[in-house]
mmCIF file with all atom_site columns, C-alpha atoms in Angstrom:
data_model
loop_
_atom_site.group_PDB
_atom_site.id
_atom_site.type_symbol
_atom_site.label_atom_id
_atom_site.label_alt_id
_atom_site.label_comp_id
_atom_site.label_asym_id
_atom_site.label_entity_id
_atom_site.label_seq_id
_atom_site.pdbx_PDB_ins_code
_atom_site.Cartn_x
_atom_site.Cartn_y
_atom_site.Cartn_z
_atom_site.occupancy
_atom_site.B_iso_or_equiv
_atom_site.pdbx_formal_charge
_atom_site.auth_seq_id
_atom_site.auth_comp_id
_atom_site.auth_asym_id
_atom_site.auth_atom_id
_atom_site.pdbx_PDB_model_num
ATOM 1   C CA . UNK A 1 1   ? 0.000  0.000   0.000   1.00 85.00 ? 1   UNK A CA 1
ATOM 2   C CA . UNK A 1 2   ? 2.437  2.489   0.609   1.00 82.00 ? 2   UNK A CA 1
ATOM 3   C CA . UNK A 1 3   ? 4.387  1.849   -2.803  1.00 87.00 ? 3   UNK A CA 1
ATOM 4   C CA . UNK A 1 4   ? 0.963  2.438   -4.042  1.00 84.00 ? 4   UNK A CA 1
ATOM 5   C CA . UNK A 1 5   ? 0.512  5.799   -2.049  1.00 82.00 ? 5   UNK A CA 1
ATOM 6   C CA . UNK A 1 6   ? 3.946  6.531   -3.719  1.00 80.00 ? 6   UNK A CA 1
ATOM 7   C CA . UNK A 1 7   ? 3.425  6.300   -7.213  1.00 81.00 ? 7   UNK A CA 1
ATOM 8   C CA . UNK A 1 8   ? 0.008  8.407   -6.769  1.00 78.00 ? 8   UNK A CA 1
ATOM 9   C CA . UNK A 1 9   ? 2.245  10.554  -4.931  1.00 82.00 ? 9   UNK A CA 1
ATOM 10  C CA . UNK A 1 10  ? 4.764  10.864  -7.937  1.00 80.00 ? 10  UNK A CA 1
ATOM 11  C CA . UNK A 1 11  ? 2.031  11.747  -10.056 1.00 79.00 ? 11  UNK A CA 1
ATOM 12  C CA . UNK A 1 12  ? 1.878  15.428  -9.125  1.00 79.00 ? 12  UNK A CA 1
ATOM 13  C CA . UNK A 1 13  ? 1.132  16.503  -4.736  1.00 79.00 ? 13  UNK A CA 1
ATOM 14  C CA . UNK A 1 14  ? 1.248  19.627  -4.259  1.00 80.00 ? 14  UNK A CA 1
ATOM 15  C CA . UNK A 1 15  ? 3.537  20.908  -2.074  1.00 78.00 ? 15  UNK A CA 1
ATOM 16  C CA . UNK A 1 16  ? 1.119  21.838  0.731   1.00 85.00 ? 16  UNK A CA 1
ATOM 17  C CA . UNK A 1 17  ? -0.812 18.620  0.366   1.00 87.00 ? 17  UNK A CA 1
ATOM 18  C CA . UNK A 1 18  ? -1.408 17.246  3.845   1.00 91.00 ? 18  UNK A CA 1
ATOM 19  C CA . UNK A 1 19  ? -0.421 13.325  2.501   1.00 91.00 ? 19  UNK A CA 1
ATOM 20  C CA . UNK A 1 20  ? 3.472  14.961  2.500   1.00 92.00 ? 20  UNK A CA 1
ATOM 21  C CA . UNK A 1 21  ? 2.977  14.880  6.217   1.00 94.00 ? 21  UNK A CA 1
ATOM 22  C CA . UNK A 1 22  ? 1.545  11.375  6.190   1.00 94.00 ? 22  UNK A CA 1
ATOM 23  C CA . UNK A 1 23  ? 4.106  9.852   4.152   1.00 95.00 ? 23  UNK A CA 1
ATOM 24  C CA . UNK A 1 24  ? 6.812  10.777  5.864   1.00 95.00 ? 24  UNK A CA 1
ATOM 25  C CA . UNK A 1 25  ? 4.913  10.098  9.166   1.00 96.00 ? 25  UNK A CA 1
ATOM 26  C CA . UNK A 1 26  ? 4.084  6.584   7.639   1.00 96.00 ? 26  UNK A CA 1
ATOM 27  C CA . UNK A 1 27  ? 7.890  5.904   6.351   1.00 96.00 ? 27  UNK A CA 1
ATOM 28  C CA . UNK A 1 28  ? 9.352  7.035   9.214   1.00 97.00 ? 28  UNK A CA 1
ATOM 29  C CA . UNK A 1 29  ? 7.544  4.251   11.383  1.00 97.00 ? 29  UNK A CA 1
ATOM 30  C CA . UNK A 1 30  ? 7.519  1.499   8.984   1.00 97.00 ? 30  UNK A CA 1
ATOM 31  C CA . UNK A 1 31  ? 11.419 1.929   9.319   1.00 98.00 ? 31  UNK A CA 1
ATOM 32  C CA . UNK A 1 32  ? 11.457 2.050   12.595  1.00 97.00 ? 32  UNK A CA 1
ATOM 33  C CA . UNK A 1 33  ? 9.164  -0.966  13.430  1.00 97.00 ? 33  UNK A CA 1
ATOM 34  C CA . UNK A 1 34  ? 10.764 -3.090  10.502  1.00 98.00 ? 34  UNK A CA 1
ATOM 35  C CA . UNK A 1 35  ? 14.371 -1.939  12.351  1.00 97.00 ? 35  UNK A CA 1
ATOM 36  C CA . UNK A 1 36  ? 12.899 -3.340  15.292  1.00 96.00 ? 36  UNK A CA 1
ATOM 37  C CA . UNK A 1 37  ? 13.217 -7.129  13.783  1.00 96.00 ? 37  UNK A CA 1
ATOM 38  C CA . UNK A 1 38  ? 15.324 -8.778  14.757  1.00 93.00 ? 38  UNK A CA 1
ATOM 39  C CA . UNK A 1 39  ? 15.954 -10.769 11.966  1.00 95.00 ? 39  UNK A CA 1
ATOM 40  C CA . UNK A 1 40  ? 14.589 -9.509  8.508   1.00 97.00 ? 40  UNK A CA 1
ATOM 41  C CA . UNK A 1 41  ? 15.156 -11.025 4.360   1.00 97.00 ? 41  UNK A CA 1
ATOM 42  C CA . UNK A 1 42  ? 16.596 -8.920  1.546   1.00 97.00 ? 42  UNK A CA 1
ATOM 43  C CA . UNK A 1 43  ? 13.200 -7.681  0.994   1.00 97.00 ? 43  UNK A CA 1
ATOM 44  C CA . UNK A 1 44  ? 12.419 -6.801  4.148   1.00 97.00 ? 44  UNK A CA 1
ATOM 45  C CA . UNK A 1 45  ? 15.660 -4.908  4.331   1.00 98.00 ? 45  UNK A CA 1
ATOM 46  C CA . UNK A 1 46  ? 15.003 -2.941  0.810   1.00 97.00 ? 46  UNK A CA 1
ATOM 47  C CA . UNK A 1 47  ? 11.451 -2.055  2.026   1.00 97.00 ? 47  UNK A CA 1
ATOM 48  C CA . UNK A 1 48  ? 12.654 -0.983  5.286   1.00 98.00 ? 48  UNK A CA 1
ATOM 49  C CA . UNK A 1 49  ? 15.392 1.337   3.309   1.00 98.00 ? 49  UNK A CA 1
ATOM 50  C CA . UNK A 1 50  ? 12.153 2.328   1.340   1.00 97.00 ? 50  UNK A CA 1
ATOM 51  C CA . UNK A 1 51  ? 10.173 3.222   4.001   1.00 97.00 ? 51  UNK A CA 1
ATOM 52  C CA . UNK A 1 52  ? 13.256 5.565   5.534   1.00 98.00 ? 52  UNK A CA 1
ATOM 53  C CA . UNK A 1 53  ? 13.887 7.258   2.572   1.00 97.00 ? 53  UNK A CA 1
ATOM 54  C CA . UNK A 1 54  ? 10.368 8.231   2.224   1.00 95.00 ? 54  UNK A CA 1
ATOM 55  C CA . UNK A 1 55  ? 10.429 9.699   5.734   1.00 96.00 ? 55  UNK A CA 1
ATOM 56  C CA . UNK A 1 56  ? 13.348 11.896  4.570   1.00 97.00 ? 56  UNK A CA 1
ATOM 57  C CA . UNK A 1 57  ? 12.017 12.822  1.076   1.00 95.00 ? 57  UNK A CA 1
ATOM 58  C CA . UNK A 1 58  ? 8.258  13.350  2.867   1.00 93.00 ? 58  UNK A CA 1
ATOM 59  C CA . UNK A 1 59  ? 10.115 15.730  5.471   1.00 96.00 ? 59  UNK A CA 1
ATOM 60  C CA . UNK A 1 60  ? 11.926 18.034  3.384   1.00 93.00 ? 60  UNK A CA 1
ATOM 61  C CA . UNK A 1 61  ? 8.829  18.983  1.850   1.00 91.00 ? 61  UNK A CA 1
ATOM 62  C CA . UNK A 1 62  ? 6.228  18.834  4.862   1.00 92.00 ? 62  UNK A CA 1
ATOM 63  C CA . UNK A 1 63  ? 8.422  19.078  8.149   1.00 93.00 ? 63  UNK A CA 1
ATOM 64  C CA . UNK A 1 64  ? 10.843 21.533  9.710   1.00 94.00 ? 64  UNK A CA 1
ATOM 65  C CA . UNK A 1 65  ? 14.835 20.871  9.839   1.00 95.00 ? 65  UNK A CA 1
ATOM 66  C CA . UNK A 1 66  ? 14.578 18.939  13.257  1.00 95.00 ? 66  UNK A CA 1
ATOM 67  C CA . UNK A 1 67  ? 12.158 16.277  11.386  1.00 96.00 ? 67  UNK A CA 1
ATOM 68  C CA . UNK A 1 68  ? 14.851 16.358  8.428   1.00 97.00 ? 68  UNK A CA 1
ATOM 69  C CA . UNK A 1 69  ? 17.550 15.423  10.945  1.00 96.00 ? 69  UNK A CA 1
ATOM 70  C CA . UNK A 1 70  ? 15.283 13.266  12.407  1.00 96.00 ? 70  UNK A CA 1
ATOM 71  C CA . UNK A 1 71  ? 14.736 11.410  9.347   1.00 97.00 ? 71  UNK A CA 1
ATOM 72  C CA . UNK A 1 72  ? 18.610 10.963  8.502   1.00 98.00 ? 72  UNK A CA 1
ATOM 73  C CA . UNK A 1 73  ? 19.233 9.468   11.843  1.00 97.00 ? 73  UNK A CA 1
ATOM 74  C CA . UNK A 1 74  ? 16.447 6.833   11.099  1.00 97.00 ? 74  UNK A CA 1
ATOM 75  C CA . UNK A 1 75  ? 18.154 6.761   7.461   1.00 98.00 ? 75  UNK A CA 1
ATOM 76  C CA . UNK A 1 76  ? 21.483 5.925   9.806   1.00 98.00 ? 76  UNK A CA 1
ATOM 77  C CA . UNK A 1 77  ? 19.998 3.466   11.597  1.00 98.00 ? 77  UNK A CA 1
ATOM 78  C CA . UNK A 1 78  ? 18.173 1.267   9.247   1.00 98.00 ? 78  UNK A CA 1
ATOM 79  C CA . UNK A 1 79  ? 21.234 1.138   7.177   1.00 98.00 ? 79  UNK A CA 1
ATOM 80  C CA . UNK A 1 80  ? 23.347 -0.611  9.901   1.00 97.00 ? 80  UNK A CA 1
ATOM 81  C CA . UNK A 1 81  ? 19.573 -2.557  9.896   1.00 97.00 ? 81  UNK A CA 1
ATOM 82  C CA . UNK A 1 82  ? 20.849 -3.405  6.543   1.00 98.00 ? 82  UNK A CA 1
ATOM 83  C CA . UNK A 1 83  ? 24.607 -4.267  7.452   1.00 97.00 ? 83  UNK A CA 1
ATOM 84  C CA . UNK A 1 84  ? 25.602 -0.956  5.543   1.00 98.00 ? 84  UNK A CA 1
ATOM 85  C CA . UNK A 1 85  ? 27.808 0.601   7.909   1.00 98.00 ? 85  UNK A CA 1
ATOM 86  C CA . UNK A 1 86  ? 29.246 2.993   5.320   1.00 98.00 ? 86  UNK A CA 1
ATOM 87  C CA . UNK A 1 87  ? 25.693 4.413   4.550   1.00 98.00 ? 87  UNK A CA 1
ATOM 88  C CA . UNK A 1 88  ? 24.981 4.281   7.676   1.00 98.00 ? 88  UNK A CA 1
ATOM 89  C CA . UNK A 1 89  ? 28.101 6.578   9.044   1.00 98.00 ? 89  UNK A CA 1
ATOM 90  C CA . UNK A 1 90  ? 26.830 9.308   5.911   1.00 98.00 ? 90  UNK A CA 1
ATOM 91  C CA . UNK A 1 91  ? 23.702 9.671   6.963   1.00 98.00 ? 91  UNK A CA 1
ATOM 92  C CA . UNK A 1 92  ? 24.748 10.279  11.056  1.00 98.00 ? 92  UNK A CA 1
ATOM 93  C CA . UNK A 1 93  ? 27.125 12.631  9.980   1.00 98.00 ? 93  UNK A CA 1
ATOM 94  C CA . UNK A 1 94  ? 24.424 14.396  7.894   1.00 98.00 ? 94  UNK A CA 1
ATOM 95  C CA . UNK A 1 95  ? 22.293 14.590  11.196  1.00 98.00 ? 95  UNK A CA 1
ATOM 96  C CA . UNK A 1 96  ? 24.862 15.861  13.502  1.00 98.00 ? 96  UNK A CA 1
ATOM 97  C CA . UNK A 1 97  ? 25.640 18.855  10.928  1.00 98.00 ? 97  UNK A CA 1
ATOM 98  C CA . UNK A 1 98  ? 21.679 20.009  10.565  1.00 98.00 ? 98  UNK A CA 1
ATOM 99  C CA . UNK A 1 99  ? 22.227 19.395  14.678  1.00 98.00 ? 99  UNK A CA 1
ATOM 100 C CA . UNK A 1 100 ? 24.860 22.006  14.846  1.00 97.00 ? 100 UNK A CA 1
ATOM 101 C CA . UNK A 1 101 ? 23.415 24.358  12.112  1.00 97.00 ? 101 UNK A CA 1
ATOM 102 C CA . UNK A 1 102 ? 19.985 24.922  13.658  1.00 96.00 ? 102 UNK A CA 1
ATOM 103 C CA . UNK A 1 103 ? 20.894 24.250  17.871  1.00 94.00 ? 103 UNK A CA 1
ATOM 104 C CA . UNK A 1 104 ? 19.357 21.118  18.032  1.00 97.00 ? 104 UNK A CA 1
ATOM 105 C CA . UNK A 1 105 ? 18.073 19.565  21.137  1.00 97.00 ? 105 UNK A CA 1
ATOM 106 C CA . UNK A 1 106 ? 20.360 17.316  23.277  1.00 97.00 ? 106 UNK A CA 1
ATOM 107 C CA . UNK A 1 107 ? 17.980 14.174  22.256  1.00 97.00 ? 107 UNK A CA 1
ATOM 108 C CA . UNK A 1 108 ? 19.167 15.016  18.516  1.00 97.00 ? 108 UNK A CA 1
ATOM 109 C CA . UNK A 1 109 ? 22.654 15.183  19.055  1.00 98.00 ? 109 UNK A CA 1
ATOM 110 C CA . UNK A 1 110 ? 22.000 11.552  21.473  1.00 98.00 ? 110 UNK A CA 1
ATOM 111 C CA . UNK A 1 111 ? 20.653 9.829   18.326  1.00 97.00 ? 111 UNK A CA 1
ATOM 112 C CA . UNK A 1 112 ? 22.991 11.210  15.960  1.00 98.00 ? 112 UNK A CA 1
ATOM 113 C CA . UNK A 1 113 ? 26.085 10.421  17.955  1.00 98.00 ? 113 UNK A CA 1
ATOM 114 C CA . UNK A 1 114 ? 24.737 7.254   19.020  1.00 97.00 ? 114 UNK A CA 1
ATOM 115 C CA . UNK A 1 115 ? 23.928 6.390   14.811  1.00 98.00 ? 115 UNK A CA 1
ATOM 116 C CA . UNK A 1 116 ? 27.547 7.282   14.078  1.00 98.00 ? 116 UNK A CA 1
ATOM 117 C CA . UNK A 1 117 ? 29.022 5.080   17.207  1.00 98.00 ? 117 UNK A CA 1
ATOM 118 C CA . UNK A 1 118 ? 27.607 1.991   15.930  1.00 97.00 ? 118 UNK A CA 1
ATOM 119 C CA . UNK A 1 119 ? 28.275 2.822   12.288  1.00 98.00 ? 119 UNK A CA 1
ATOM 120 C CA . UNK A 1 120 ? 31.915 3.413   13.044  1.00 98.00 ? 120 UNK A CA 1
ATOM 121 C CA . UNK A 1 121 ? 32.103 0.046   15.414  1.00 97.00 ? 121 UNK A CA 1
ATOM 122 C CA . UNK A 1 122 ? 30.337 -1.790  12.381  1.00 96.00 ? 122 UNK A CA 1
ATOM 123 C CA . UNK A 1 123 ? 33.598 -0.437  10.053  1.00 98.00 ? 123 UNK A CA 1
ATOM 124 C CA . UNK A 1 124 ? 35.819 -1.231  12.985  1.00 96.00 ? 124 UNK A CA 1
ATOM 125 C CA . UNK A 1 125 ? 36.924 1.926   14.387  1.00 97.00 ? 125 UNK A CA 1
ATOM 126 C CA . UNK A 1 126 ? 37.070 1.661   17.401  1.00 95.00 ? 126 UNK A CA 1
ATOM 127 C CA . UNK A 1 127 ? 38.704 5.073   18.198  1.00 96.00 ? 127 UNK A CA 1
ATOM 128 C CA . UNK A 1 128 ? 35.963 6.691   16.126  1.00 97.00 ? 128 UNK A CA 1
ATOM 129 C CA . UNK A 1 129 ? 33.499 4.164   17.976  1.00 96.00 ? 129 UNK A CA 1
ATOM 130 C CA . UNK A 1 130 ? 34.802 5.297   21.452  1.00 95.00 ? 130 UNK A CA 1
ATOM 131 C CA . UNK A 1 131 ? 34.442 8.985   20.238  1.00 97.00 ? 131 UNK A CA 1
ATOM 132 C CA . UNK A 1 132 ? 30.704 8.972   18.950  1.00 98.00 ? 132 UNK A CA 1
ATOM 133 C CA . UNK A 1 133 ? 29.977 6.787   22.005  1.00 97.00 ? 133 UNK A CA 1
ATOM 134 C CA . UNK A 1 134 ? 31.467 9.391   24.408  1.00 96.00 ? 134 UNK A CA 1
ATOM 135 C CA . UNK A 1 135 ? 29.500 12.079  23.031  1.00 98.00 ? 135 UNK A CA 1
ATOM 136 C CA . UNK A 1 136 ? 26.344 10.486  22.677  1.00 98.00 ? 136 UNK A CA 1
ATOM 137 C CA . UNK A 1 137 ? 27.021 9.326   26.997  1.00 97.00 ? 137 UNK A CA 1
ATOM 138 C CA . UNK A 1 138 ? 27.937 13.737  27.020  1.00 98.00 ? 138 UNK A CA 1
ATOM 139 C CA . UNK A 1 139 ? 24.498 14.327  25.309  1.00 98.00 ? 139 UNK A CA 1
ATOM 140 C CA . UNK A 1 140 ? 22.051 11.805  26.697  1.00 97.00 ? 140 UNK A CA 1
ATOM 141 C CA . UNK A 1 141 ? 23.490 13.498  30.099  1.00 97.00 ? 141 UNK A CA 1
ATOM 142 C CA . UNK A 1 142 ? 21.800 16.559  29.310  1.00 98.00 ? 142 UNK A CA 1
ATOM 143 C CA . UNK A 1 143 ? 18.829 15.878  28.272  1.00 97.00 ? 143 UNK A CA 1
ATOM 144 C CA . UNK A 1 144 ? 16.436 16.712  30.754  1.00 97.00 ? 144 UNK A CA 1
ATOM 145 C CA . UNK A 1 145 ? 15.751 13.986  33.464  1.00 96.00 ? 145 UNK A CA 1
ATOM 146 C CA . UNK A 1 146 ? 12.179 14.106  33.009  1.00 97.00 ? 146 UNK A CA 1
ATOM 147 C CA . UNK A 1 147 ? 12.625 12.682  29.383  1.00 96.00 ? 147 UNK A CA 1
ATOM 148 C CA . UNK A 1 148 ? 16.129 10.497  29.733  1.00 95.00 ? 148 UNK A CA 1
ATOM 149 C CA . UNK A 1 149 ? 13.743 7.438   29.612  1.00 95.00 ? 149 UNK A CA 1
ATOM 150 C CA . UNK A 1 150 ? 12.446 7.935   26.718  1.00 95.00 ? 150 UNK A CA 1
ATOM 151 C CA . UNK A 1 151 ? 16.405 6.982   25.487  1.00 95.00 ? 151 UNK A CA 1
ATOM 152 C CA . UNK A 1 152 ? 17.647 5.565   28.331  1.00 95.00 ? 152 UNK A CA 1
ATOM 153 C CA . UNK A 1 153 ? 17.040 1.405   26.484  1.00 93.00 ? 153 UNK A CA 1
ATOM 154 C CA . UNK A 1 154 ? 19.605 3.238   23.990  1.00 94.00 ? 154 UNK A CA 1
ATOM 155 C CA . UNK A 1 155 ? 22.713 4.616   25.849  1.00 96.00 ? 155 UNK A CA 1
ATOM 156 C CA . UNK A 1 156 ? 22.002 0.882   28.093  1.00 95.00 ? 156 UNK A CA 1
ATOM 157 C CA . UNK A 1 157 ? 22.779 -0.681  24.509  1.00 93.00 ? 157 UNK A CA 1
ATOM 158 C CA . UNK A 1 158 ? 25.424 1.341   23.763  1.00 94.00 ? 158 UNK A CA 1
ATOM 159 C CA . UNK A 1 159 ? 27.302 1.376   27.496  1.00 92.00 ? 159 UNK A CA 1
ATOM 160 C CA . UNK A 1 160 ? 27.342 -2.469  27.233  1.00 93.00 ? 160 UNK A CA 1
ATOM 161 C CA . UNK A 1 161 ? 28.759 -2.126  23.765  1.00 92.00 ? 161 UNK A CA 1
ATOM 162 C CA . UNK A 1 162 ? 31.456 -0.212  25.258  1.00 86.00 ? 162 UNK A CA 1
ATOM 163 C CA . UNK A 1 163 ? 32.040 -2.409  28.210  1.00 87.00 ? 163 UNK A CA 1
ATOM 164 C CA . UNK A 1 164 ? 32.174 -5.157  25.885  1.00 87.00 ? 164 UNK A CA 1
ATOM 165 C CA . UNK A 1 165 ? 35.066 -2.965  23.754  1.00 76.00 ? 165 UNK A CA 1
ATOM 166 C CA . UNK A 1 166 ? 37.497 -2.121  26.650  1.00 65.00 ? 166 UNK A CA 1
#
């Protein structure tokens, strides 16, 4: 259905159309629930690429520059999904610069940092690893306490990646 929604989409939306909004609302959770697999087949995997790449197309044209970041830290993330670290590394690097450009909130910086940790572990460097890790631990530090669960499952992840490192 949503390659459906796509091609109909192709066809001509206007740029104020409310289904901009939708599809990148729709792609951006498809990729996040097909991340959430924990084992998925080549198709799964394209569609799940798919899905994030409509988030990020769907947000340039309907959201604001925090939902563009937003969308290319999912991009980061269902790349390593996909076992494509390289990708993967691009796209967190893409997030932290719209981060620093527009004074992003600490959660932003948490999930970019955190994106470009695993994609550099995934390429093996580890001193590029231990970097992104540190400043995602710096960044999930300030993000106020009420909210720190919301991302807390995360920087557990990533502090027993570490552990498992040194």
């Amino acid at each position: 259905l949503l390659k459906e929604a796509l091609d109909l989409a192709s066809r001509g939306l206007d740029a104020k159309d409310p289904a901009n909004r939708a599809l990148a609302v729709t792609g951006n959770n498809l990729a996040a629930t097909f991340e959430e697999k924990e084992s998925r087949t080549a198709d799964e995997n394209e569609f799940m690429l798919l899905c994030a790449r409509t988030a990020r197309k769907y947000w340039e044209l309907a959201g604001t520059k925090s939902h563009i970041l937003s969308s290319e830290s999912r991009l980061a993330m269902s790349h390593l999904k996909a076992g494509m670290p390289e990708r993967a590394r691009c796209h967190a690097q893409t997030c932290l610069e719209i981060c620093q450009e527009i004074t992003a909130e600490p959660w932003d910086f948490f999930y970019g940092y955190e994106a470009l940790a695993l994609a550099e572990k995934n390429l093996g460097n580890e001193l590029g690893f231990q970097t992104a890790a540190s400043q995602a631990e710096k960044y999930f530090h300030l993000i106020p306490k009420e909210h720190q669960h919301w991302y807390a499952k995360s920087m557990k992840q990533l502090k027993s990646i570490i552990s498992a490192s040194v």
